Amino acid sequence: DNALVVAANGNIGMGTDNTPDRGLHINKSDGNGSILVQETSSSTATRELLKLSNNGGINITMEDTSIASGENSGREWKMKNSAGNFTVTTFPGGTGELELKLDVDGNLEITGNFISNGSTLSVPDYVFADDYDLRPLAEVRSFIDTNSHLPEVPSAADIAENGINHSQMQMVLLKKVEELTLYTLAQHADMQGMQDEISLLKAELSSVRTVEN
């Protein structure tokens, strides 16, 4: 039944009748169209189990053939190594073809939005709770004088040594913005109170002058 075919050009087919159109072409209809590479040695050494080598760029293409219509019909996702960059693109092209690029210097570029919704994120809305212990500004000043960075914010040396968790850092920065808002609101209340006292003193002074006259 041509379960295994070696064509005249050297292409190998499994379930492809007599027309494998790749060096290795597997055609299955039972849900098992996959490739398994399994090393069972007792040694835990790191091994290269798959290598793709080409005199030029390399594409790995993923296509969902169940999408028959709409803007994603015929669209393929491609992981590509070319010109010194690793990219993820969609085909056919257009404004959204390039989705991600990682260059040889480790710079990562994405064309869409970066969204993190990990369950470990602690969104600091608790800062606005009535029982939140807001650090006095004098204490913040003392901490900065001693450490040259804000409380709870990693120092430049820490980041250089340990890197930075951007999701957690965003939450820390949000917390500092919310605390800054509380400080600003407290200062505004103090200034408003002083303004009211000044207005009251002016009114009393005006009354005194009226009586004297």
PDB file of N, CA and C in Angstrom, residues 52-145:
ATOM      1  N   LEU A  52      19.271  21.914  12.024  1.00  0.00           N
ATOM      2  CA  LEU A  52      18.901  22.343  10.678  1.00  0.00           C
ATOM      3  C   LEU A  52      20.031  23.197  10.138  1.00  0.00           C
ATOM      4  N   SER A  53      20.593  22.809   9.015  1.00  0.00           N
ATOM      5  CA  SER A  53      21.739  23.517   8.452  1.00  0.00           C
ATOM      6  C   SER A  53      21.468  23.823   6.987  1.00  0.00           C
ATOM      7  N   ASN A  54      21.771  25.053   6.586  1.00  0.00           N
ATOM      8  CA  ASN A  54      21.516  25.464   5.206  1.00  0.00           C
ATOM      9  C   ASN A  54      22.526  26.528   4.807  1.00  0.00           C
ATOM     10  N   ASN A  55      22.890  26.555   3.560  1.00  0.00           N
ATOM     11  CA  ASN A  55      23.767  27.602   3.038  1.00  0.00           C
ATOM     12  C   ASN A  55      22.931  28.854   2.768  1.00  0.00           C
ATOM     13  N   GLY A  56      22.374  29.404   3.833  1.00  0.00           N
ATOM     14  CA  GLY A  56      21.457  30.548   3.732  1.00  0.00           C
ATOM     15  C   GLY A  56      20.477  30.498   4.884  1.00  0.00           C
ATOM     16  N   GLY A  57      19.413  31.280   4.784  1.00  0.00           N
ATOM     17  CA  GLY A  57      18.416  31.338   5.851  1.00  0.00           C
ATOM     18  C   GLY A  57      17.645  30.039   5.983  1.00  0.00           C
ATOM     19  N   ILE A  58      17.012  29.865   7.136  1.00  0.00           N
ATOM     20  CA  ILE A  58      16.216  28.666   7.420  1.00  0.00           C
ATOM     21  C   ILE A  58      14.825  29.099   7.860  1.00  0.00           C
ATOM     22  N   ASN A  59      13.800  28.469   7.276  1.00  0.00           N
ATOM     23  CA  ASN A  59      12.420  28.708   7.654  1.00  0.00           C
ATOM     24  C   ASN A  59      11.832  27.472   8.320  1.00  0.00           C
ATOM     25  N   ILE A  60      11.046  27.677   9.368  1.00  0.00           N
ATOM     26  CA  ILE A  60      10.162  26.650   9.902  1.00  0.00           C
ATOM     27  C   ILE A  60       8.753  27.213   9.779  1.00  0.00           C
ATOM     28  N   THR A  61       7.913  26.550   8.982  1.00  0.00           N
ATOM     29  CA  THR A  61       6.595  27.081   8.652  1.00  0.00           C
ATOM     30  C   THR A  61       5.501  26.321   9.387  1.00  0.00           C
ATOM     31  N   MET A  62       4.537  27.045   9.931  1.00  0.00           N
ATOM     32  CA  MET A  62       3.378  26.459  10.601  1.00  0.00           C
ATOM     33  C   MET A  62       2.123  26.987   9.939  1.00  0.00           C
ATOM     34  N   GLU A  63       1.245  26.084   9.518  1.00  0.00           N
ATOM     35  CA  GLU A  63       0.030  26.480   8.805  1.00  0.00           C
ATOM     36  C   GLU A  63      -1.168  25.749   9.390  1.00  0.00           C
ATOM     37  N   ASP A  64      -2.224  26.485   9.675  1.00  0.00           N
ATOM     38  CA  ASP A  64      -3.489  25.896  10.132  1.00  0.00           C
ATOM     39  C   ASP A  64      -4.412  25.805   8.928  1.00  0.00           C
ATOM     40  N   THR A  65      -4.521  24.625   8.339  1.00  0.00           N
ATOM     41  CA  THR A  65      -5.311  24.469   7.113  1.00  0.00           C
ATOM     42  C   THR A  65      -6.812  24.462   7.373  1.00  0.00           C
ATOM     43  N   SER A  66      -7.218  24.511   8.663  1.00  0.00           N
ATOM     44  CA  SER A  66      -8.657  24.529   8.956  1.00  0.00           C
ATOM     45  C   SER A  66      -9.264  25.905   8.719  1.00  0.00           C
ATOM     46  N   ILE A  67      -8.425  26.935   8.588  1.00  0.00           N
ATOM     47  CA  ILE A  67      -8.922  28.292   8.360  1.00  0.00           C
ATOM     48  C   ILE A  67      -9.136  28.460   6.866  1.00  0.00           C
ATOM     49  N   ALA A  68     -10.391  28.375   6.454  1.00  0.00           N
ATOM     50  CA  ALA A  68     -10.693  28.362   5.020  1.00  0.00           C
ATOM     51  C   ALA A  68     -11.060  29.723   4.459  1.00  0.00           C
ATOM     52  N   SER A  69     -11.418  30.670   5.330  1.00  0.00           N
ATOM     53  CA  SER A  69     -11.842  31.976   4.829  1.00  0.00           C
ATOM     54  C   SER A  69     -11.464  33.044   5.850  1.00  0.00           C
ATOM     55  N   GLY A  70     -11.638  34.299   5.448  1.00  0.00           N
ATOM     56  CA  GLY A  70     -11.312  35.414   6.324  1.00  0.00           C
ATOM     57  C   GLY A  70      -9.887  35.877   6.121  1.00  0.00           C
ATOM     58  N   GLU A  71      -9.494  36.878   6.914  1.00  0.00           N
ATOM     59  CA  GLU A  71      -8.170  37.485   6.728  1.00  0.00           C
ATOM     60  C   GLU A  71      -7.029  36.533   7.044  1.00  0.00           C
ATOM     61  N   ASN A  72      -7.290  35.478   7.829  1.00  0.00           N
ATOM     62  CA  ASN A  72      -6.227  34.538   8.173  1.00  0.00           C
ATOM     63  C   ASN A  72      -6.210  33.301   7.283  1.00  0.00           C
ATOM     64  N   SER A  73      -7.074  33.277   6.279  1.00  0.00           N
ATOM     65  CA  SER A  73      -7.075  32.152   5.355  1.00  0.00           C
ATOM     66  C   SER A  73      -5.748  32.089   4.595  1.00  0.00           C
ATOM     67  N   GLY A  74      -5.131  30.923   4.591  1.00  0.00           N
ATOM     68  CA  GLY A  74      -3.864  30.754   3.892  1.00  0.00           C
ATOM     69  C   GLY A  74      -2.677  31.379   4.592  1.00  0.00           C
ATOM     70  N   ARG A  75      -2.894  31.890   5.790  1.00  0.00           N
ATOM     71  CA  ARG A  75      -1.796  32.546   6.511  1.00  0.00           C
ATOM     72  C   ARG A  75      -0.898  31.499   7.153  1.00  0.00           C
ATOM     73  N   GLU A  76       0.400  31.700   7.031  1.00  0.00           N
ATOM     74  CA  GLU A  76       1.389  30.810   7.603  1.00  0.00           C
ATOM     75  C   GLU A  76       2.278  31.591   8.569  1.00  0.00           C
ATOM     76  N   TRP A  77       2.605  30.949   9.661  1.00  0.00           N
ATOM     77  CA  TRP A  77       3.560  31.520  10.602  1.00  0.00           C
ATOM     78  C   TRP A  77       4.919  30.919  10.309  1.00  0.00           C
ATOM     79  N   LYS A  78       5.931  31.776  10.223  1.00  0.00           N
ATOM     80  CA  LYS A  78       7.263  31.323   9.892  1.00  0.00           C
ATOM     81  C   LYS A  78       8.261  31.763  10.959  1.00  0.00           C
ATOM     82  N   MET A  79       9.024  30.813  11.478  1.00  0.00           N
ATOM     83  CA  MET A  79      10.197  31.121  12.283  1.00  0.00           C
ATOM     84  C   MET A  79      11.396  31.067  11.348  1.00  0.00           C
ATOM     85  N   LYS A  80      12.163  32.137  11.297  1.00  0.00           N
ATOM     86  CA  LYS A  80      13.193  32.273  10.268  1.00  0.00           C
ATOM     87  C   LYS A  80      14.515  32.705  10.886  1.00  0.00           C
ATOM     88  N   ASN A  81      15.583  32.093  10.412  1.00  0.00           N
ATOM     89  CA  ASN A  81      16.934  32.504  10.774  1.00  0.00           C
ATOM     90  C   ASN A  81      17.605  32.994   9.502  1.00  0.00           C
ATOM     91  N   SER A  82      17.819  34.296   9.405  1.00  0.00           N
ATOM     92  CA  SER A  82      18.445  34.834   8.202  1.00  0.00           C
ATOM     93  C   SER A  82      19.083  36.177   8.517  1.00  0.00           C
ATOM     94  N   ALA A  83      20.135  36.487   7.781  1.00  0.00           N
ATOM     95  CA  ALA A  83      20.835  37.762   7.919  1.00  0.00           C
ATOM     96  C   ALA A  83      21.241  38.043   9.367  1.00  0.00           C
ATOM     97  N   GLY A  84      21.557  36.992  10.117  1.00  0.00           N
ATOM     98  CA  GLY A  84      22.003  37.182  11.494  1.00  0.00           C
ATOM     99  C   GLY A  84      20.892  37.434  12.484  1.00  0.00           C
ATOM    100  N   ASN A  85      19.628  37.348  12.074  1.00  0.00           N
ATOM    101  CA  ASN A  85      18.501  37.604  12.954  1.00  0.00           C
ATOM    102  C   ASN A  85      17.588  36.384  13.018  1.00  0.00           C
ATOM    103  N   PHE A  86      16.960  36.191  14.175  1.00  0.00           N
ATOM    104  CA  PHE A  86      15.877  35.214  14.308  1.00  0.00           C
ATOM    105  C   PHE A  86      14.577  36.001  14.294  1.00  0.00           C
ATOM    106  N   THR A  87      13.671  35.660  13.388  1.00  0.00           N
ATOM    107  CA  THR A  87      12.421  36.401  13.273  1.00  0.00           C
ATOM    108  C   THR A  87      11.231  35.456  13.280  1.00  0.00           C
ATOM    109  N   VAL A  88      10.096  35.982  13.679  1.00  0.00           N
ATOM    110  CA  VAL A  88       8.810  35.306  13.532  1.00  0.00           C
ATOM    111  C   VAL A  88       7.961  36.197  12.645  1.00  0.00           C
ATOM    112  N   THR A  89       7.499  35.658  11.543  1.00  0.00           N
ATOM    113  CA  THR A  89       6.715  36.433  10.588  1.00  0.00           C
ATOM    114  C   THR A  89       5.442  35.682  10.237  1.00  0.00           C
ATOM    115  N   THR A  90       4.481  36.403   9.657  1.00  0.00           N
ATOM    116  CA  THR A  90       3.286  35.777   9.107  1.00  0.00           C
ATOM    117  C   THR A  90       3.278  36.000   7.606  1.00  0.00           C
ATOM    118  N   PHE A  91       2.814  35.017   6.867  1.00  0.00           N
ATOM    119  CA  PHE A  91       2.726  35.096   5.416  1.00  0.00           C
ATOM    120  C   PHE A  91       1.307  34.711   5.006  1.00  0.00           C
ATOM    121  N   PRO A  92       0.653  35.399   4.072  1.00  0.00           N
ATOM    122  CA  PRO A  92       1.232  36.477   3.261  1.00  0.00           C
ATOM    123  C   PRO A  92       1.544  37.722   4.075  1.00  0.00           C
ATOM    124  N   GLY A  93       2.337  38.577   3.449  1.00  0.00           N
ATOM    125  CA  GLY A  93       2.886  39.725   4.152  1.00  0.00           C
ATOM    126  C   GLY A  93       1.879  40.818   4.416  1.00  0.00           C
ATOM    127  N   GLY A  94       2.347  42.033   4.420  1.00  0.00           N
ATOM    128  CA  GLY A  94       1.527  43.165   4.795  1.00  0.00           C
ATOM    129  C   GLY A  94       2.141  43.863   5.979  1.00  0.00           C
ATOM    130  N   THR A  95       1.395  44.780   6.562  1.00  0.00           N
ATOM    131  CA  THR A  95       1.941  45.582   7.650  1.00  0.00           C
ATOM    132  C   THR A  95       2.252  44.747   8.874  1.00  0.00           C
ATOM    133  N   GLY A  96       1.611  43.584   9.011  1.00  0.00           N
ATOM    134  CA  GLY A  96       1.840  42.768  10.194  1.00  0.00           C
ATOM    135  C   GLY A  96       2.706  41.559   9.944  1.00  0.00           C
ATOM    136  N   GLU A  97       3.478  41.552   8.849  1.00  0.00           N
ATOM    137  CA  GLU A  97       4.246  40.348   8.534  1.00  0.00           C
ATOM    138  C   GLU A  97       5.307  40.064   9.592  1.00  0.00           C
ATOM    139  N   LEU A  98       6.119  41.074   9.945  1.00  0.00           N
ATOM    140  CA  LEU A  98       7.143  40.879  10.965  1.00  0.00           C
ATOM    141  C   LEU A  98       6.512  41.022  12.343  1.00  0.00           C
ATOM    142  N   GLU A  99       6.570  39.952  13.125  1.00  0.00           N
ATOM    143  CA  GLU A  99       5.982  39.971  14.461  1.00  0.00           C
ATOM    144  C   GLU A  99       7.039  40.098  15.552  1.00  0.00           C
ATOM    145  N   LEU A 100       8.196  39.464  15.334  1.00  0.00           N
ATOM    146  CA  LEU A 100       9.229  39.434  16.366  1.00  0.00           C
ATOM    147  C   LEU A 100      10.593  39.307  15.702  1.00  0.00           C
ATOM    148  N   LYS A 101      11.593  40.006  16.270  1.00  0.00           N
ATOM    149  CA  LYS A 101      12.963  39.887  15.774  1.00  0.00           C
ATOM    150  C   LYS A 101      13.930  39.862  16.949  1.00  0.00           C
ATOM    151  N   LEU A 102      14.838  38.894  16.930  1.00  0.00           N
ATOM    152  CA  LEU A 102      15.898  38.780  17.928  1.00  0.00           C
ATOM    153  C   LEU A 102      17.228  38.807  17.185  1.00  0.00           C
ATOM    154  N   ASP A 103      18.063  39.839  17.458  1.00  0.00           N
ATOM    155  CA  ASP A 103      19.318  39.933  16.717  1.00  0.00           C
ATOM    156  C   ASP A 103      20.458  39.294  17.506  1.00  0.00           C
ATOM    157  N   VAL A 104      21.631  39.267  16.887  1.00  0.00           N
ATOM    158  CA  VAL A 104      22.768  38.550  17.474  1.00  0.00           C
ATOM    159  C   VAL A 104      23.287  39.231  18.744  1.00  0.00           C
ATOM    160  N   ASP A 105      22.897  40.480  18.976  1.00  0.00           N
ATOM    161  CA  ASP A 105      23.305  41.178  20.191  1.00  0.00           C
ATOM    162  C   ASP A 105      22.318  40.973  21.337  1.00  0.00           C
ATOM    163  N   GLY A 106      21.266  40.190  21.082  1.00  0.00           N
ATOM    164  CA  GLY A 106      20.281  39.925  22.120  1.00  0.00           C
ATOM    165  C   GLY A 106      19.164  40.941  22.191  1.00  0.00           C
ATOM    166  N   ASN A 107      19.106  41.882  21.243  1.00  0.00           N
ATOM    167  CA  ASN A 107      18.029  42.864  21.224  1.00  0.00           C
ATOM    168  C   ASN A 107      16.756  42.223  20.686  1.00  0.00           C
ATOM    169  N   LEU A 108      15.661  42.421  21.386  1.00  0.00           N
ATOM    170  CA  LEU A 108      14.377  41.836  21.011  1.00  0.00           C
ATOM    171  C   LEU A 108      13.423  42.940  20.583  1.00  0.00           C
ATOM    172  N   GLU A 109      12.791  42.759  19.435  1.00  0.00           N
ATOM    173  CA  GLU A 109      11.841  43.748  18.907  1.00  0.00           C
ATOM    174  C   GLU A 109      10.538  43.036  18.565  1.00  0.00           C
ATOM    175  N   ILE A 110       9.414  43.605  19.002  1.00  0.00           N
ATOM    176  CA  ILE A 110       8.111  43.101  18.609  1.00  0.00           C
ATOM    177  C   ILE A 110       7.315  44.246  18.000  1.00  0.00           C
ATOM    178  N   THR A 111       6.454  43.915  17.063  1.00  0.00           N
ATOM    179  CA  THR A 111       5.689  44.961  16.378  1.00  0.00           C
ATOM    180  C   THR A 111       4.330  45.197  17.026  1.00  0.00           C
ATOM    181  N   GLY A 112       3.888  44.288  17.886  1.00  0.00           N
ATOM    182  CA  GLY A 112       2.606  44.466  18.560  1.00  0.00           C
ATOM    183  C   GLY A 112       2.794  44.931  19.983  1.00  0.00           C
ATOM    184  N   ASN A 113       1.811  44.669  20.825  1.00  0.00           N
ATOM    185  CA  ASN A 113       1.861  45.042  22.232  1.00  0.00           C
ATOM    186  C   ASN A 113       2.400  43.881  23.067  1.00  0.00           C
ATOM    187  N   PHE A 114       3.155  44.210  24.116  1.00  0.00           N
ATOM    188  CA  PHE A 114       3.624  43.201  25.060  1.00  0.00           C
ATOM    189  C   PHE A 114       2.653  43.182  26.229  1.00  0.00           C
ATOM    190  N   ILE A 115       2.003  42.050  26.438  1.00  0.00           N
ATOM    191  CA  ILE A 115       0.980  41.945  27.472  1.00  0.00           C
ATOM    192  C   ILE A 115       1.379  40.846  28.441  1.00  0.00           C
ATOM    193  N   SER A 116       1.484  41.199  29.717  1.00  0.00           N
ATOM    194  CA  SER A 116       1.797  40.218  30.754  1.00  0.00           C
ATOM    195  C   SER A 116       0.620  40.145  31.708  1.00  0.00           C
ATOM    196  N   ASN A 117       0.085  38.941  31.886  1.00  0.00           N
ATOM    197  CA  ASN A 117      -1.028  38.778  32.819  1.00  0.00           C
ATOM    198  C   ASN A 117      -0.769  37.618  33.763  1.00  0.00           C
ATOM    199  N   GLY A 118       0.500  37.453  34.132  1.00  0.00           N
ATOM    200  CA  GLY A 118       0.869  36.363  35.025  1.00  0.00           C
ATOM    201  C   GLY A 118       0.157  36.471  36.365  1.00  0.00           C
ATOM    202  N   SER A 119      -0.164  35.317  36.927  1.00  0.00           N
ATOM    203  CA  SER A 119      -0.897  35.296  38.192  1.00  0.00           C
ATOM    204  C   SER A 119      -0.048  35.798  39.356  1.00  0.00           C
ATOM    205  N   THR A 120       1.275  35.903  39.145  1.00  0.00           N
ATOM    206  CA  THR A 120       2.145  36.356  40.232  1.00  0.00           C
ATOM    207  C   THR A 120       2.206  37.872  40.336  1.00  0.00           C
ATOM    208  N   LEU A 121       1.610  38.588  39.385  1.00  0.00           N
ATOM    209  CA  LEU A 121       1.637  40.042  39.437  1.00  0.00           C
ATOM    210  C   LEU A 121       0.804  40.537  40.621  1.00  0.00           C
ATOM    211  N   SER A 122       1.374  41.418  41.399  1.00  0.00           N
ATOM    212  CA  SER A 122       0.663  42.005  42.538  1.00  0.00           C
ATOM    213  C   SER A 122       0.396  43.474  42.214  1.00  0.00           C
ATOM    214  N   VAL A 123      -0.770  43.744  41.625  1.00  0.00           N
ATOM    215  CA  VAL A 123      -1.111  45.113  41.248  1.00  0.00           C
ATOM    216  C   VAL A 123      -1.335  45.930  42.515  1.00  0.00           C
ATOM    217  N   PRO A 124      -0.608  47.035  42.686  1.00  0.00           N
ATOM    218  CA  PRO A 124      -0.574  47.728  43.982  1.00  0.00           C
ATOM    219  C   PRO A 124      -1.748  48.658  44.244  1.00  0.00           C
ATOM    220  N   ASP A 125      -2.974  48.204  43.967  1.00  0.00           N
ATOM    221  CA  ASP A 125      -4.131  49.025  44.328  1.00  0.00           C
ATOM    222  C   ASP A 125      -4.249  49.182  45.840  1.00  0.00           C
ATOM    223  N   TYR A 126      -3.593  48.282  46.578  1.00  0.00           N
ATOM    224  CA  TYR A 126      -3.648  48.347  48.043  1.00  0.00           C
ATOM    225  C   TYR A 126      -3.039  49.639  48.581  1.00  0.00           C
ATOM    226  N   VAL A 127      -2.277  50.335  47.746  1.00  0.00           N
ATOM    227  CA  VAL A 127      -1.685  51.609  48.178  1.00  0.00           C
ATOM    228  C   VAL A 127      -2.777  52.607  48.573  1.00  0.00           C
ATOM    229  N   PHE A 128      -3.946  52.502  47.941  1.00  0.00           N
ATOM    230  CA  PHE A 128      -5.030  53.460  48.200  1.00  0.00           C
ATOM    231  C   PHE A 128      -5.958  53.016  49.338  1.00  0.00           C
ATOM    232  N   ALA A 129      -5.616  51.912  50.003  1.00  0.00           N
ATOM    233  CA  ALA A 129      -6.427  51.487  51.146  1.00  0.00           C
ATOM    234  C   ALA A 129      -6.191  52.427  52.327  1.00  0.00           C
ATOM    235  N   ASP A 130      -7.214  52.583  53.148  1.00  0.00           N
ATOM    236  CA  ASP A 130      -7.130  53.517  54.282  1.00  0.00           C
ATOM    237  C   ASP A 130      -6.047  53.107  55.278  1.00  0.00           C
ATOM    238  N   ASP A 131      -5.768  51.806  55.380  1.00  0.00           N
ATOM    239  CA  ASP A 131      -4.799  51.353  56.373  1.00  0.00           C
ATOM    240  C   ASP A 131      -3.397  51.186  55.780  1.00  0.00           C
ATOM    241  N   TYR A 132      -3.166  51.695  54.558  1.00  0.00           N
ATOM    242  CA  TYR A 132      -1.832  51.555  53.967  1.00  0.00           C
ATOM    243  C   TYR A 132      -0.848  52.463  54.695  1.00  0.00           C
ATOM    244  N   ASP A 133       0.287  51.906  55.065  1.00  0.00           N
ATOM    245  CA  ASP A 133       1.309  52.633  55.828  1.00  0.00           C
ATOM    246  C   ASP A 133       2.242  53.352  54.844  1.00  0.00           C
ATOM    247  N   LEU A 134       1.897  54.568  54.489  1.00  0.00           N
ATOM    248  CA  LEU A 134       2.698  55.352  53.542  1.00  0.00           C
ATOM    249  C   LEU A 134       3.957  55.856  54.231  1.00  0.00           C
ATOM    250  N   ARG A 135       5.087  55.559  53.656  1.00  0.00           N
ATOM    251  CA  ARG A 135       6.368  55.936  54.241  1.00  0.00           C
ATOM    252  C   ARG A 135       6.472  57.462  54.322  1.00  0.00           C
ATOM    253  N   PRO A 136       6.841  58.036  55.467  1.00  0.00           N
ATOM    254  CA  PRO A 136       7.008  59.497  55.559  1.00  0.00           C
ATOM    255  C   PRO A 136       8.088  59.982  54.600  1.00  0.00           C
ATOM    256  N   LEU A 137       7.899  61.171  54.056  1.00  0.00           N
ATOM    257  CA  LEU A 137       8.856  61.702  53.091  1.00  0.00           C
ATOM    258  C   LEU A 137      10.244  61.873  53.695  1.00  0.00           C
ATOM    259  N   ALA A 138      10.318  62.200  54.961  1.00  0.00           N
ATOM    260  CA  ALA A 138      11.617  62.337  55.616  1.00  0.00           C
ATOM    261  C   ALA A 138      12.363  61.002  55.605  1.00  0.00           C
ATOM    262  N   GLU A 139      11.621  59.923  55.776  1.00  0.00           N
ATOM    263  CA  GLU A 139      12.233  58.589  55.734  1.00  0.00           C
ATOM    264  C   GLU A 139      12.690  58.249  54.313  1.00  0.00           C
ATOM    265  N   VAL A 140      11.894  58.648  53.323  1.00  0.00           N
ATOM    266  CA  VAL A 140      12.286  58.439  51.922  1.00  0.00           C
ATOM    267  C   VAL A 140      13.560  59.212  51.618  1.00  0.00           C
ATOM    268  N   ARG A 141      13.628  60.460  52.087  1.00  0.00           N
ATOM    269  CA  ARG A 141      14.817  61.282  51.879  1.00  0.00           C
ATOM    270  C   ARG A 141      16.051  60.632  52.483  1.00  0.00           C
ATOM    271  N   SER A 142      15.906  60.092  53.694  1.00  0.00           N
ATOM    272  CA  SER A 142      17.018  59.444  54.376  1.00  0.00           C
ATOM    273  C   SER A 142      17.468  58.191  53.627  1.00  0.00           C
ATOM    274  N   PHE A 143      16.506  57.423  53.119  1.00  0.00           N
ATOM    275  CA  PHE A 143      16.845  56.206  52.378  1.00  0.00           C
ATOM    276  C   PHE A 143      17.605  56.553  51.103  1.00  0.00           C
ATOM    277  N   ILE A 144      17.153  57.568  50.395  1.00  0.00           N
ATOM    278  CA  ILE A 144      17.827  57.977  49.160  1.00  0.00           C
ATOM    279  C   ILE A 144      19.243  58.463  49.457  1.00  0.00           C
ATOM    280  N   ASP A 145      19.397  59.234  50.511  1.00  0.00           N
ATOM    281  CA  ASP A 145      20.728  59.734  50.874  1.00  0.00           C
ATOM    282  C   ASP A 145      21.692  58.593  51.161  1.00  0.00           C
TER     283      ASP A 145
END
